[in-house]
Every structure is written in structure tokens, then in C-alpha cells.
JSON list of C-alpha atoms in Angstrom, two decimals:
[
{"chain": "A", "resi": 1, "resn": "MET", "atom": "CA", "xyz": [44.00, 104.64, -52.91]},
{"chain": "A", "resi": 2, "resn": "ARG", "atom": "CA", "xyz": [47.52, 104.47, -54.24]},
{"chain": "A", "resi": 3, "resn": "ILE", "atom": "CA", "xyz": [49.47, 107.25, -55.98]},
{"chain": "A", "resi": 4, "resn": "ARG", "atom": "CA", "xyz": [51.47, 106.39, -59.07]},
{"chain": "A", "resi": 5, "resn": "THR", "atom": "CA", "xyz": [53.54, 108.74, -61.19]},
{"chain": "A", "resi": 6, "resn": "HIS", "atom": "CA", "xyz": [54.48, 108.82, -64.84]},
{"chain": "A", "resi": 7, "resn": "HIS", "atom": "CA", "xyz": [58.07, 110.02, -65.02]},
{"chain": "A", "resi": 8, "resn": "ASP", "atom": "CA", "xyz": [57.98, 110.01, -68.82]},
{"chain": "A", "resi": 9, "resn": "THR", "atom": "CA", "xyz": [55.38, 112.84, -68.79]},
{"chain": "A", "resi": 10, "resn": "CYS", "atom": "CA", "xyz": [56.57, 114.72, -65.70]},
{"chain": "A", "resi": 11, "resn": "ILE", "atom": "CA", "xyz": [58.02, 118.09, -66.74]},
{"chain": "A", "resi": 12, "resn": "GLY", "atom": "CA", "xyz": [59.33, 118.98, -63.26]},
{"chain": "A", "resi": 13, "resn": "ALA", "atom": "CA", "xyz": [57.10, 122.04, -62.84]},
{"chain": "A", "resi": 14, "resn": "GLY", "atom": "CA", "xyz": [56.78, 121.35, -59.11]},
{"chain": "A", "resi": 15, "resn": "ARG", "atom": "CA", "xyz": [53.09, 122.16, -58.92]},
{"chain": "A", "resi": 16, "resn": "CYS", "atom": "CA", "xyz": [52.28, 118.90, -57.16]},
{"chain": "A", "resi": 17, "resn": "PHE", "atom": "CA", "xyz": [54.91, 119.69, -54.52]},
{"chain": "A", "resi": 18, "resn": "LEU", "atom": "CA", "xyz": [53.53, 123.21, -54.08]},
{"chain": "A", "resi": 19, "resn": "ALA", "atom": "CA", "xyz": [49.96, 121.88, -53.79]},
{"chain": "A", "resi": 20, "resn": "ALA", "atom": "CA", "xyz": [50.76, 119.07, -51.35]},
{"chain": "A", "resi": 21, "resn": "PRO", "atom": "CA", "xyz": [54.32, 119.12, -49.94]},
{"chain": "A", "resi": 22, "resn": "GLU", "atom": "CA", "xyz": [53.37, 116.42, -47.44]},
{"chain": "A", "resi": 23, "resn": "LEU", "atom": "CA", "xyz": [52.68, 114.06, -50.36]},
{"chain": "A", "resi": 24, "resn": "PHE", "atom": "CA", "xyz": [55.19, 115.05, -53.05]},
{"chain": "A", "resi": 25, "resn": "ASP", "atom": "CA", "xyz": [58.77, 116.21, -53.43]},
{"chain": "A", "resi": 26, "resn": "GLN", "atom": "CA", "xyz": [61.05, 116.83, -56.39]},
{"chain": "A", "resi": 27, "resn": "SER", "atom": "CA", "xyz": [64.12, 114.87, -57.38]},
{"chain": "A", "resi": 28, "resn": "GLU", "atom": "CA", "xyz": [67.34, 116.84, -56.95]},
{"chain": "A", "resi": 29, "resn": "HIS", "atom": "CA", "xyz": [68.65, 115.03, -60.02]},
{"chain": "A", "resi": 30, "resn": "ASP", "atom": "CA", "xyz": [66.04, 116.00, -62.64]},
{"chain": "A", "resi": 31, "resn": "ALA", "atom": "CA", "xyz": [63.23, 117.81, -60.75]},
{"chain": "A", "resi": 32, "resn": "THR", "atom": "CA", "xyz": [60.70, 115.05, -61.49]},
{"chain": "A", "resi": 33, "resn": "VAL", "atom": "CA", "xyz": [58.10, 114.15, -58.91]},
{"chain": "A", "resi": 34, "resn": "VAL", "atom": "CA", "xyz": [58.92, 111.97, -55.90]},
{"chain": "A", "resi": 35, "resn": "VAL", "atom": "CA", "xyz": [55.96, 110.44, -54.07]},
{"chain": "A", "resi": 36, "resn": "LEU", "atom": "CA", "xyz": [56.32, 110.63, -50.28]},
{"chain": "A", "resi": 37, "resn": "ALA", "atom": "CA", "xyz": [53.10, 108.81, -49.33]},
{"chain": "A", "resi": 38, "resn": "GLU", "atom": "CA", "xyz": [51.73, 106.13, -51.63]},
{"chain": "A", "resi": 39, "resn": "GLN", "atom": "CA", "xyz": [48.63, 105.00, -49.72]},
{"chain": "A", "resi": 40, "resn": "LEU", "atom": "CA", "xyz": [46.05, 107.75, -49.18]},
{"chain": "A", "resi": 41, "resn": "SER", "atom": "CA", "xyz": [42.57, 108.31, -47.85]},
{"chain": "A", "resi": 42, "resn": "GLY", "atom": "CA", "xyz": [40.43, 111.17, -46.60]},
{"chain": "A", "resi": 43, "resn": "ALA", "atom": "CA", "xyz": [41.88, 114.68, -46.69]},
{"chain": "A", "resi": 44, "resn": "ARG", "atom": "CA", "xyz": [45.24, 113.49, -48.02]},
{"chain": "A", "resi": 45, "resn": "LEU", "atom": "CA", "xyz": [43.52, 111.80, -50.95]},
{"chain": "A", "resi": 46, "resn": "GLN", "atom": "CA", "xyz": [41.65, 115.02, -51.72]},
{"chain": "A", "resi": 47, "resn": "LYS", "atom": "CA", "xyz": [44.95, 116.98, -51.66]},
{"chain": "A", "resi": 48, "resn": "ALA", "atom": "CA", "xyz": [46.45, 114.50, -54.11]},
{"chain": "A", "resi": 49, "resn": "ARG", "atom": "CA", "xyz": [43.46, 114.86, -56.43]},
{"chain": "A", "resi": 50, "resn": "GLU", "atom": "CA", "xyz": [43.78, 118.64, -56.35]},
{"chain": "A", "resi": 51, "resn": "ALA", "atom": "CA", "xyz": [47.46, 118.35, -57.25]},
{"chain": "A", "resi": 52, "resn": "VAL", "atom": "CA", "xyz": [46.63, 116.08, -60.20]},
{"chain": "A", "resi": 53, "resn": "GLU", "atom": "CA", "xyz": [43.92, 118.46, -61.43]},
{"chain": "A", "resi": 54, "resn": "ASP", "atom": "CA", "xyz": [46.50, 121.29, -61.45]},
{"chain": "A", "resi": 55, "resn": "TYR", "atom": "CA", "xyz": [49.02, 119.28, -63.50]},
{"chain": "A", "resi": 56, "resn": "PRO", "atom": "CA", "xyz": [50.18, 121.52, -66.37]},
{"chain": "A", "resi": 57, "resn": "THR", "atom": "CA", "xyz": [50.25, 118.82, -69.06]},
{"chain": "A", "resi": 58, "resn": "LEU", "atom": "CA", "xyz": [47.15, 116.89, -67.97]},
{"chain": "A", "resi": 59, "resn": "THR", "atom": "CA", "xyz": [45.02, 115.64, -70.82]},
{"chain": "A", "resi": 60, "resn": "LEU", "atom": "CA", "xyz": [41.71, 113.97, -70.15]}
]
């Protein structure tokens, strides 16, 4: 699976980085998400899903 981000909705809260620092970082410029690993499977995929579920502005 591949991770994609939506910089237009990222508020720079850093929760993805806190949930999975091996997968995400924050831009020093504007604090938006930076993806460190785009292709995921197994435990890393589960960590990414948990980070997405904790996203503060997520609307389903």
C-alpha cells in the first residue's frame, strides 16, 4: 500500500509523527506532514492506519 498526503488539509498538529515517527516527519517550513516511507505492508501499514485514524480533522 502507498501513503499519500493532502497538504491542503494538513494542520501541522504532528499527531502522525507522534504515532509513527518511522513513517512521518514534519516540515521545518510549515509543520505539514512529510512522508518518510511511501510503500508499506504488515506492521508498518497498521501503524500508518492508526496515525490516520487519529487525524484531528478526519471526516469520514
